[in-house]
Amino acid sequence: MTETTTTTTSTAQAGRAHVPDTAEAILAHARTLVPVLRDAGPRIEANRTLPEDIVALLRDGGVFRAAMPKTWGGPELTSMQQCELIETLATGDASTAWCAMIGMDSGIYSGYLDDEVARAMYPSLDLANSGWIYPQGRAVRTEGGYRLTGRWKFGSGSAHCDWLGAGCLIVDEDGTPEPDPVTGEPTHWRVLVSRPDAYTFHDTWHTTGLAGSGSQDYSCEDLFVPEERSFSFSDPRRTGPLHSSPDAILRKMSGIPLGVARAALDHVREMAAHRTDRETGTPWTRDHRVQSTIARLEGELLAARSGVYASLTRQWDALAGGTELTDEARVATAIARRHAFRTARDIVQTLFDLVGGSSVYKPSPLDRWLRDAWTMNQHAVAQDSILQLTGNVLLGGKSTSPFF
């Protein structure tokens, strides 16, 4: 099987209005989308992938171009601005924010490719990426590129993406792993990028939460991918804070749990104005139990959010200034990210319990937020293994993660 080499642009290009092209404009536009996404939430979930009109809102709102470089005319949002953008979208719908978070990796991935190649692949700044980067596949080196075989999970947004990545290990014809030519590590991890129609998709995404993300499996066998359309996170071609450390693709993830927790808290606070305790007859606005719970959860969200943005800012400033990160700064973003995911889940669970029986009905957004929160916490960045990996670094050990 051979990858198609036809270059296409977004189908949304014709007749499009001006796309927001600065951080301020993109963030402002995202705020206008929140009520639209909130209303569309049940439809997005039922569709099990983002509907075309929702994808168009993201594309035309400049979301997919968020990380595109300024040298191309892109906005090149900082990691903090990217996180804020995703957080804003997540207050409207978590699945949409998840797909946006993945789709806007286009700008980051482009910095690991030769500039001429990347410009040809992304003739529009508004093309979306998708794909599972961890090395689930194997690629045999051949003339001009690789023959790729494998099956990958969690292809979030793969139904609407323009380019689809697949992580793999490079091996020879006998299956012997090739060492990394840059780091000297015994295995060579690369991401091979192809058009989505080069893969076979599998309808596997039947889940508790984040149903609308369409994170289906995809596979290929003996797919030829040109060398130029592959990259290693250890060998960036572009300089700057978005490429000085490979964790740039993860930094914005915290926006999703923070946004969901914010939406849930706002929802219950608005509900409190019209709700009375059934047993005591006390209005919720004067109920000490409700008052204390809301204040405690606001404090927990404030602390989690502050940790995320403070650690991102510290890292960004160091990378932008060419300052070597301390061990504490290297792992702080990963620790804060995990904490944000876990804290958001606890907040939504507590609010679900506080509201009681009415929260179990699917018309209640609390039901969807809770299921989304539990599902997103199954991602690797929210697992206890992050504590072991970062704790090892804090106690003087060598990092075994490529991302910090």
CSV table of C-alpha atoms in Angstrom, one decimal:
chain,number,residue,atom,x,y,z
A,1,MET,CA,0.0,0.0,0.0
A,2,THR,CA,1.3,3.4,-0.9
A,3,GLU,CA,0.4,6.7,0.7
A,4,THR,CA,-1.3,9.2,-1.5
A,5,THR,CA,0.9,12.3,-2.2
A,6,THR,CA,-1.9,14.6,-3.3
A,7,THR,CA,-1.8,17.9,-1.5
A,8,THR,CA,-5.2,19.2,-0.4
A,9,THR,CA,-6.4,22.2,1.5
A,10,SER,CA,-9.2,22.4,4.0
A,11,THR,CA,-12.6,22.0,2.4
A,12,ALA,CA,-13.6,25.0,4.5
A,13,GLN,CA,-11.3,27.3,2.6
A,14,ALA,CA,-13.8,28.4,0.0
A,15,GLY,CA,-15.8,31.5,1.0
A,16,ARG,CA,-14.4,31.5,4.5
A,17,ALA,CA,-14.6,34.7,6.5
A,18,HIS,CA,-11.4,36.0,8.0
A,19,VAL,CA,-9.9,33.5,10.4
A,20,PRO,CA,-8.7,34.9,13.8
A,21,ASP,CA,-5.0,35.0,13.6
A,22,THR,CA,-3.7,36.4,16.9
A,23,ALA,CA,-3.8,34.9,20.3
A,24,GLU,CA,-6.2,37.6,21.5
A,25,ALA,CA,-8.6,37.1,18.6
A,26,ILE,CA,-8.5,33.3,18.8
A,27,LEU,CA,-9.2,33.3,22.5
A,28,ALA,CA,-11.9,35.9,22.2
A,29,HIS,CA,-13.6,33.9,19.5
A,30,ALA,CA,-13.3,30.7,21.6
A,31,ARG,CA,-15.3,32.4,24.3
A,32,THR,CA,-18.1,33.1,21.9
A,33,LEU,CA,-18.2,29.3,21.1
A,34,VAL,CA,-18.8,28.2,24.7
A,35,PRO,CA,-22.6,28.5,24.7
A,36,VAL,CA,-22.8,26.9,21.2
A,37,LEU,CA,-20.7,24.0,22.4
A,38,ARG,CA,-22.7,23.7,25.6
A,39,ASP,CA,-25.9,23.4,23.6
A,40,ALA,CA,-24.4,20.9,21.1
A,41,GLY,CA,-22.9,18.7,23.9
A,42,PRO,CA,-25.6,16.0,23.8
A,43,ARG,CA,-25.5,15.9,19.9
A,44,ILE,CA,-21.7,15.6,19.9
A,45,GLU,CA,-21.8,12.8,22.4
A,46,ALA,CA,-24.5,10.9,20.4
A,47,ASN,CA,-22.5,11.4,17.2
A,48,ARG,CA,-19.4,9.7,18.8
A,49,THR,CA,-17.2,12.1,16.7
A,50,LEU,CA,-17.3,15.8,16.1
A,51,PRO,CA,-20.0,16.8,13.7
A,52,GLU,CA,-18.9,18.7,10.6
A,53,ASP,CA,-20.4,22.0,11.8
A,54,ILE,CA,-18.4,21.8,15.1
A,55,VAL,CA,-15.2,21.0,13.2
A,56,ALA,CA,-15.9,24.1,11.0
A,57,LEU,CA,-16.3,26.3,14.1
A,58,LEU,CA,-12.8,25.2,15.3
A,59,ARG,CA,-11.2,25.6,12.0
A,60,ASP,CA,-12.8,28.9,11.2
A,61,GLY,CA,-12.1,30.1,14.7
A,62,GLY,CA,-8.3,29.7,14.3
A,63,VAL,CA,-8.0,26.9,16.8
A,64,PHE,CA,-6.1,24.5,14.5
A,65,ARG,CA,-3.6,27.2,13.6
A,66,ALA,CA,-2.9,28.2,17.2
A,67,ALA,CA,0.7,26.7,17.3
A,68,MET,CA,1.6,27.6,13.8
A,69,PRO,CA,4.9,29.6,13.6
A,70,LYS,CA,5.0,33.4,13.3
A,71,THR,CA,7.5,32.9,10.4
A,72,TRP,CA,4.6,31.4,8.5
A,73,GLY,CA,2.2,34.1,9.5
A,74,GLY,CA,0.8,32.0,12.3
A,75,PRO,CA,-0.1,33.2,15.8
A,76,GLU,CA,2.3,30.8,17.6
A,77,LEU,CA,0.5,30.9,20.9
A,78,THR,CA,2.6,30.3,24.0
A,79,SER,CA,2.0,27.1,26.0
A,80,MET,CA,0.0,29.1,28.5
A,81,GLN,CA,-2.2,30.7,25.8
A,82,GLN,CA,-2.7,27.2,24.2
A,83,CYS,CA,-3.8,25.9,27.6
A,84,GLU,CA,-6.2,28.8,28.1
A,85,LEU,CA,-7.7,28.2,24.7
A,86,ILE,CA,-8.4,24.6,25.5
A,87,GLU,CA,-9.7,25.4,28.9
A,88,THR,CA,-12.1,27.9,27.4
A,89,LEU,CA,-13.4,25.3,24.9
A,90,ALA,CA,-13.7,22.7,27.6
A,91,THR,CA,-16.1,24.8,29.5
A,92,GLY,CA,-18.4,24.3,26.5
A,93,ASP,CA,-17.7,20.7,25.7
A,94,ALA,CA,-14.9,18.3,26.7
A,95,SER,CA,-14.9,16.2,23.6
A,96,THR,CA,-14.5,19.3,21.4
A,97,ALA,CA,-11.7,20.6,23.6
A,98,TRP,CA,-10.0,17.2,23.4
A,99,CYS,CA,-10.1,17.1,19.6
A,100,ALA,CA,-8.9,20.8,19.5
A,101,MET,CA,-6.0,19.9,21.8
A,102,ILE,CA,-4.9,17.2,19.4
A,103,GLY,CA,-5.7,19.0,16.2
A,104,MET,CA,-3.7,22.1,16.9
A,105,ASP,CA,-0.5,19.9,17.2
A,106,SER,CA,-0.1,20.7,13.5
A,107,GLY,CA,2.0,23.7,14.3
A,108,ILE,CA,4.2,21.8,16.8
A,109,TYR,CA,4.7,18.8,14.5
A,110,SER,CA,5.6,21.1,11.6
A,111,GLY,CA,8.7,22.2,13.6
A,112,TYR,CA,10.1,18.7,13.5
A,113,LEU,CA,10.0,18.5,9.7
A,114,ASP,CA,12.2,20.3,7.2
A,115,ASP,CA,10.6,23.7,6.6
A,116,GLU,CA,10.0,23.2,2.9
A,117,VAL,CA,8.4,19.8,3.5
A,118,ALA,CA,6.2,21.2,6.3
A,119,ARG,CA,5.1,24.1,4.2
A,120,ALA,CA,4.0,21.8,1.4
A,121,MET,CA,2.1,19.6,3.9
A,122,TYR,CA,0.4,22.5,5.5
A,123,PRO,CA,-0.5,24.9,2.7
A,124,SER,CA,-3.2,26.2,5.0
A,125,LEU,CA,-2.5,27.1,8.6
A,126,ASP,CA,-5.8,25.6,9.5
A,127,LEU,CA,-5.2,21.9,8.9
A,128,ALA,CA,-5.7,19.5,11.8
A,129,ASN,CA,-3.5,16.7,13.1
A,130,SER,CA,-4.4,13.5,14.8
A,131,GLY,CA,-2.7,10.3,15.8
A,132,TRP,CA,-1.1,8.1,18.5
A,133,ILE,CA,2.5,9.0,18.8
A,134,TYR,CA,3.7,6.2,21.1
A,135,PRO,CA,5.6,3.5,19.2
A,136,GLN,CA,2.8,0.9,18.7
A,137,GLY,CA,3.9,0.1,15.2
A,138,ARG,CA,7.1,-1.0,13.4
A,139,ALA,CA,8.6,0.6,10.3
A,140,VAL,CA,11.2,-1.1,8.1
A,141,ARG,CA,13.6,1.2,6.4
A,142,THR,CA,13.4,1.1,2.6
A,143,GLU,CA,14.5,3.3,-0.3
A,144,GLY,CA,13.2,6.8,0.2
A,145,GLY,CA,11.3,6.0,3.4
A,146,TYR,CA,9.7,3.3,5.5
A,147,ARG,CA,7.2,0.4,5.2
A,148,LEU,CA,4.9,0.9,8.2
A,149,THR,CA,2.8,-1.8,9.8
A,150,GLY,CA,0.8,-1.5,13.0
A,151,ARG,CA,-2.5,-0.7,14.8
A,152,TRP,CA,-2.9,2.4,17.0
A,153,LYS,CA,-5.5,3.3,19.6
A,154,PHE,CA,-6.9,6.7,20.6
A,155,GLY,CA,-7.1,8.4,17.2
A,156,SER,CA,-8.9,11.4,18.7
A,157,GLY,CA,-10.3,13.6,15.9
A,158,SER,CA,-9.1,11.2,13.2
A,159,ALA,CA,-12.4,11.4,11.4
A,160,HIS,CA,-11.8,15.0,10.5
A,161,CYS,CA,-8.0,15.3,10.5
A,162,ASP,CA,-5.9,16.3,7.5
A,163,TRP,CA,-2.8,14.4,8.6
A,164,LEU,CA,-2.6,11.3,10.8
A,165,GLY,CA,0.6,10.4,12.7
A,166,ALA,CA,1.6,6.9,13.8
A,167,GLY,CA,4.4,6.2,16.4
A,168,CYS,CA,6.7,3.4,15.6
A,169,LEU,CA,10.1,1.8,16.2
A,170,ILE,CA,12.5,1.7,13.2
A,171,VAL,CA,13.6,-1.9,12.5
A,172,ASP,CA,15.6,-3.7,9.8
A,173,GLU,CA,14.2,-6.5,7.6
A,174,ASP,CA,14.8,-9.0,10.3
A,175,GLY,CA,13.0,-7.0,13.0
A,176,THR,CA,16.1,-5.9,14.8
A,177,PRO,CA,15.6,-2.4,16.3
A,178,GLU,CA,17.7,0.4,14.9
A,179,PRO,CA,19.4,2.7,17.4
A,180,ASP,CA,18.5,6.4,17.6
A,181,PRO,CA,21.1,8.2,15.5
A,182,VAL,CA,20.7,11.4,17.6
A,183,THR,CA,20.5,10.2,21.2
A,184,GLY,CA,22.3,6.8,20.9
A,185,GLU,CA,19.4,5.1,22.6
A,186,PRO,CA,19.1,1.4,21.6
A,187,THR,CA,15.7,2.0,19.9
A,188,HIS,CA,14.7,4.7,17.3
A,189,TRP,CA,11.3,6.1,18.0
A,190,ARG,CA,9.8,8.0,15.1
A,191,VAL,CA,6.4,9.4,14.2
A,192,LEU,CA,5.4,8.8,10.6
A,193,VAL,CA,2.7,11.1,9.1
A,194,SER,CA,0.3,10.1,6.4
A,195,ARG,CA,-3.1,11.1,5.0
A,196,PRO,CA,-5.9,9.5,7.0
A,197,ASP,CA,-7.2,7.7,3.9
A,198,ALA,CA,-4.1,5.6,3.9
A,199,TYR,CA,-5.3,3.8,7.0
A,200,THR,CA,-8.1,1.4,7.9
A,201,PHE,CA,-10.3,2.7,10.7
A,202,HIS,CA,-11.9,0.5,13.3
A,203,ASP,CA,-15.1,1.4,15.1
A,204,THR,CA,-13.8,0.9,18.7
A,205,TRP,CA,-14.7,4.1,20.4
A,206,HIS,CA,-17.7,3.0,22.6
A,207,THR,CA,-16.9,4.6,25.9
A,208,THR,CA,-18.2,6.0,29.2
A,209,GLY,CA,-17.0,9.6,28.5
A,210,LEU,CA,-15.4,11.8,25.9
A,211,ALA,CA,-17.6,9.9,23.4
A,212,GLY,CA,-17.6,12.7,20.9
A,213,SER,CA,-13.8,12.7,20.5
A,214,GLY,CA,-14.1,9.8,18.1
A,215,SER,CA,-10.9,8.3,19.4
A,216,GLN,CA,-11.1,5.2,17.2
A,217,ASP,CA,-8.4,2.7,16.4
A,218,TYR,CA,-6.6,2.7,13.0
A,219,SER,CA,-4.2,0.4,11.3
A,220,CYS,CA,-2.1,-0.2,8.2
A,221,GLU,CA,0.1,-2.9,6.7
A,222,ASP,CA,3.2,-2.3,4.7
A,223,LEU,CA,2.3,1.4,4.1
A,224,PHE,CA,5.0,3.3,2.4
A,225,VAL,CA,5.7,6.7,4.1
A,226,PRO,CA,8.5,9.0,2.7
A,227,GLU,CA,11.4,9.7,5.0
A,228,GLU,CA,10.7,13.4,4.8
A,229,ARG,CA,7.2,12.9,6.4
A,230,SER,CA,8.6,11.4,9.5
A,231,PHE,CA,10.2,12.9,12.6
A,232,SER,CA,11.8,12.2,16.0
A,233,PHE,CA,11.1,14.3,19.1
A,234,SER,CA,14.9,14.2,19.7
A,235,ASP,CA,15.6,16.0,16.5
A,236,PRO,CA,13.6,19.3,16.1
A,237,ARG,CA,14.2,21.5,13.1
A,238,ARG,CA,12.7,24.6,14.6
A,239,THR,CA,14.1,26.5,17.7
A,240,GLY,CA,12.1,28.1,20.5
A,241,PRO,CA,10.1,27.1,23.6
A,242,LEU,CA,7.7,25.0,21.6
A,243,HIS,CA,10.5,22.8,20.3
A,244,SER,CA,13.2,23.0,23.0
A,245,SER,CA,11.4,20.2,24.9
A,246,PRO,CA,9.2,17.5,23.4
A,247,ASP,CA,6.5,17.9,26.1
A,248,ALA,CA,5.0,20.9,24.2
A,249,ILE,CA,2.2,18.6,22.9
A,250,LEU,CA,1.2,17.8,26.5
A,251,ARG,CA,1.4,21.3,28.1
A,252,LYS,CA,-2.0,22.4,27.0
A,253,MET,CA,-3.8,19.2,28.1
A,254,SER,CA,-4.5,20.6,31.6
A,255,GLY,CA,-7.0,23.0,30.1
A,256,ILE,CA,-9.5,20.2,29.6
A,257,PRO,CA,-10.0,19.1,33.2
A,258,LEU,CA,-9.7,22.8,34.4
A,259,GLY,CA,-12.5,23.8,31.9
A,260,VAL,CA,-14.8,20.9,32.8
A,261,ALA,CA,-14.4,21.6,36.6
A,262,ARG,CA,-15.1,25.3,36.0
A,263,ALA,CA,-18.2,24.6,33.9
A,264,ALA,CA,-19.5,22.2,36.6
A,265,LEU,CA,-18.9,24.7,39.4
A,266,ASP,CA,-20.6,27.5,37.5
A,267,HIS,CA,-23.6,25.2,36.7
A,268,VAL,CA,-24.2,24.3,40.4
A,269,ARG,CA,-23.7,27.9,41.6
A,270,GLU,CA,-26.4,29.0,39.2
A,271,MET,CA,-28.6,26.1,40.2
A,272,ALA,CA,-28.2,27.1,43.9
A,273,ALA,CA,-30.0,30.4,43.3
A,274,HIS,CA,-33.2,28.4,42.6
A,275,ARG,CA,-32.9,25.3,44.8
A,276,THR,CA,-34.1,24.5,48.3
A,277,ASP,CA,-33.1,21.6,50.5
A,278,ARG,CA,-35.9,19.1,50.4
A,279,GLU,CA,-35.5,17.9,54.0
A,280,THR,CA,-34.9,21.2,55.8
A,281,GLY,CA,-36.5,23.7,53.4
A,282,THR,CA,-33.4,25.9,53.6
A,283,PRO,CA,-32.5,27.7,50.3
A,284,TRP,CA,-29.2,26.5,49.0
A,285,THR,CA,-27.8,30.0,49.0
A,286,ARG,CA,-28.2,30.0,52.8
A,287,ASP,CA,-27.4,26.3,53.4
A,288,HIS,CA,-24.1,26.0,55.3
A,289,ARG,CA,-23.3,22.6,53.8
A,290,VAL,CA,-23.7,23.9,50.3
A,291,GLN,CA,-21.8,27.2,51.0
A,292,SER,CA,-18.9,25.3,52.5
A,293,THR,CA,-18.7,22.7,49.7
A,294,ILE,CA,-18.8,25.4,47.0
A,295,ALA,CA,-16.1,27.4,48.7
A,296,ARG,CA,-13.9,24.4,49.2
A,297,LEU,CA,-14.2,23.3,45.6
A,298,GLU,CA,-13.5,26.8,44.4
A,299,GLY,CA,-10.3,26.8,46.4
A,300,GLU,CA,-9.2,23.4,45.1
A,301,LEU,CA,-9.8,24.5,41.5
A,302,LEU,CA,-8.0,27.8,42.1
A,303,ALA,CA,-4.9,25.9,43.5
A,304,ALA,CA,-4.9,23.4,40.7
A,305,ARG,CA,-5.2,26.1,38.1
A,306,SER,CA,-2.5,28.2,39.6
A,307,GLY,CA,-0.1,25.3,39.7
A,308,VAL,CA,-0.7,24.6,36.0
A,309,TYR,CA,-0.1,28.1,34.8
A,310,ALA,CA,2.7,28.9,37.2
A,311,SER,CA,4.7,25.8,36.2
A,312,LEU,CA,4.1,26.4,32.5
A,313,THR,CA,5.2,30.1,32.8
A,314,ARG,CA,8.3,29.1,34.7
A,315,GLN,CA,9.2,26.5,32.1
A,316,TRP,CA,8.4,28.8,29.2
A,317,ASP,CA,10.5,31.6,30.6
A,318,ALA,CA,13.5,29.3,31.1
A,319,LEU,CA,13.2,27.8,27.6
A,320,ALA,CA,12.8,31.2,26.0
A,321,GLY,CA,15.8,32.6,27.8
A,322,GLY,CA,18.0,29.6,27.2
A,323,THR,CA,18.2,28.9,31.0
A,324,GLU,CA,18.7,25.3,32.1
A,325,LEU,CA,15.7,24.0,33.9
A,326,THR,CA,16.2,22.7,37.5
A,327,ASP,CA,15.0,19.2,38.2
A,328,GLU,CA,12.0,20.7,40.1
A,329,ALA,CA,11.1,22.9,37.1
A,330,ARG,CA,11.5,20.0,34.6
A,331,VAL,CA,8.9,17.9,36.4
A,332,ALA,CA,6.6,20.6,37.8
A,333,THR,CA,4.4,20.7,34.6
A,334,ALA,CA,3.9,17.0,34.7
A,335,ILE,CA,3.0,17.0,38.4
A,336,ALA,CA,0.7,20.0,38.0
A,337,ARG,CA,-1.0,18.4,35.0
A,338,ARG,CA,-1.7,15.1,36.8
A,339,HIS,CA,-3.0,17.1,39.8
A,340,ALA,CA,-5.3,19.1,37.6
A,341,PHE,CA,-6.9,16.0,36.1
A,342,ARG,CA,-7.4,14.3,39.5
A,343,THR,CA,-8.6,17.5,41.2
A,344,ALA,CA,-11.2,18.2,38.4
A,345,ARG,CA,-12.6,14.6,38.7
A,346,ASP,CA,-12.9,15.0,42.5
A,347,ILE,CA,-14.7,18.4,42.0
A,348,VAL,CA,-17.2,17.1,39.5
A,349,GLN,CA,-17.8,13.9,41.6
A,350,THR,CA,-18.5,16.1,44.7
A,351,LEU,CA,-20.9,18.3,42.8
A,352,PHE,CA,-22.6,15.3,41.4
A,353,ASP,CA,-23.2,14.0,44.9
A,354,LEU,CA,-24.2,17.4,46.2
A,355,VAL,CA,-27.0,17.8,43.6
A,356,GLY,CA,-28.2,14.3,44.3
A,357,GLY,CA,-30.8,12.3,42.4
A,358,SER,CA,-31.4,14.8,39.6
A,359,SER,CA,-27.8,14.6,38.5
A,360,VAL,CA,-28.1,11.1,37.2
A,361,TYR,CA,-30.4,12.0,34.3
A,362,LYS,CA,-28.6,12.5,31.0
A,363,PRO,CA,-30.2,15.9,30.3
A,364,SER,CA,-28.2,17.1,33.3
A,365,PRO,CA,-24.7,18.2,32.1
A,366,LEU,CA,-23.3,16.9,35.4
A,367,ASP,CA,-23.9,13.3,34.2
A,368,ARG,CA,-21.8,13.9,31.0
A,369,TRP,CA,-19.1,16.0,32.9
A,370,LEU,CA,-18.7,13.2,35.4
A,371,ARG,CA,-18.3,10.5,32.7
A,372,ASP,CA,-15.9,12.8,30.8
A,373,ALA,CA,-13.9,13.4,33.9
A,374,TRP,CA,-13.5,9.7,34.7
A,375,THR,CA,-12.6,8.8,31.1
A,376,MET,CA,-10.0,11.6,30.7
A,377,ASN,CA,-8.3,10.5,33.9
A,378,GLN,CA,-7.4,7.2,32.3
A,379,HIS,CA,-4.9,9.0,30.0
A,380,ALA,CA,-1.3,8.3,30.8
A,381,VAL,CA,-0.7,11.9,32.0
A,382,ALA,CA,-3.1,11.4,34.9
A,383,GLN,CA,-1.9,8.1,36.2
A,384,ASP,CA,0.1,7.3,39.4
A,385,SER,CA,3.0,6.3,37.2
A,386,ILE,CA,3.6,10.1,36.7
A,387,LEU,CA,4.3,10.3,40.5
A,388,GLN,CA,6.9,7.6,40.3
A,389,LEU,CA,8.6,9.0,37.2
A,390,THR,CA,8.8,12.6,38.6
A,391,GLY,CA,9.6,11.5,42.1
A,392,ASN,CA,12.6,9.6,40.8
A,393,VAL,CA,13.9,12.8,39.2
A,394,LEU,CA,13.2,14.8,42.4
A,395,LEU,CA,15.3,12.3,44.4
A,396,GLY,CA,18.3,12.5,42.0
A,397,GLY,CA,17.4,9.8,39.5
A,398,LYS,CA,17.7,10.0,35.7
A,399,SER,CA,14.4,10.6,33.9
A,400,THR,CA,13.1,7.6,32.0
A,401,SER,CA,10.5,9.7,30.2
A,402,PRO,CA,11.3,11.5,27.0
A,403,PHE,CA,8.9,14.4,28.0
A,404,PHE,CA,10.8,15.7,31.1
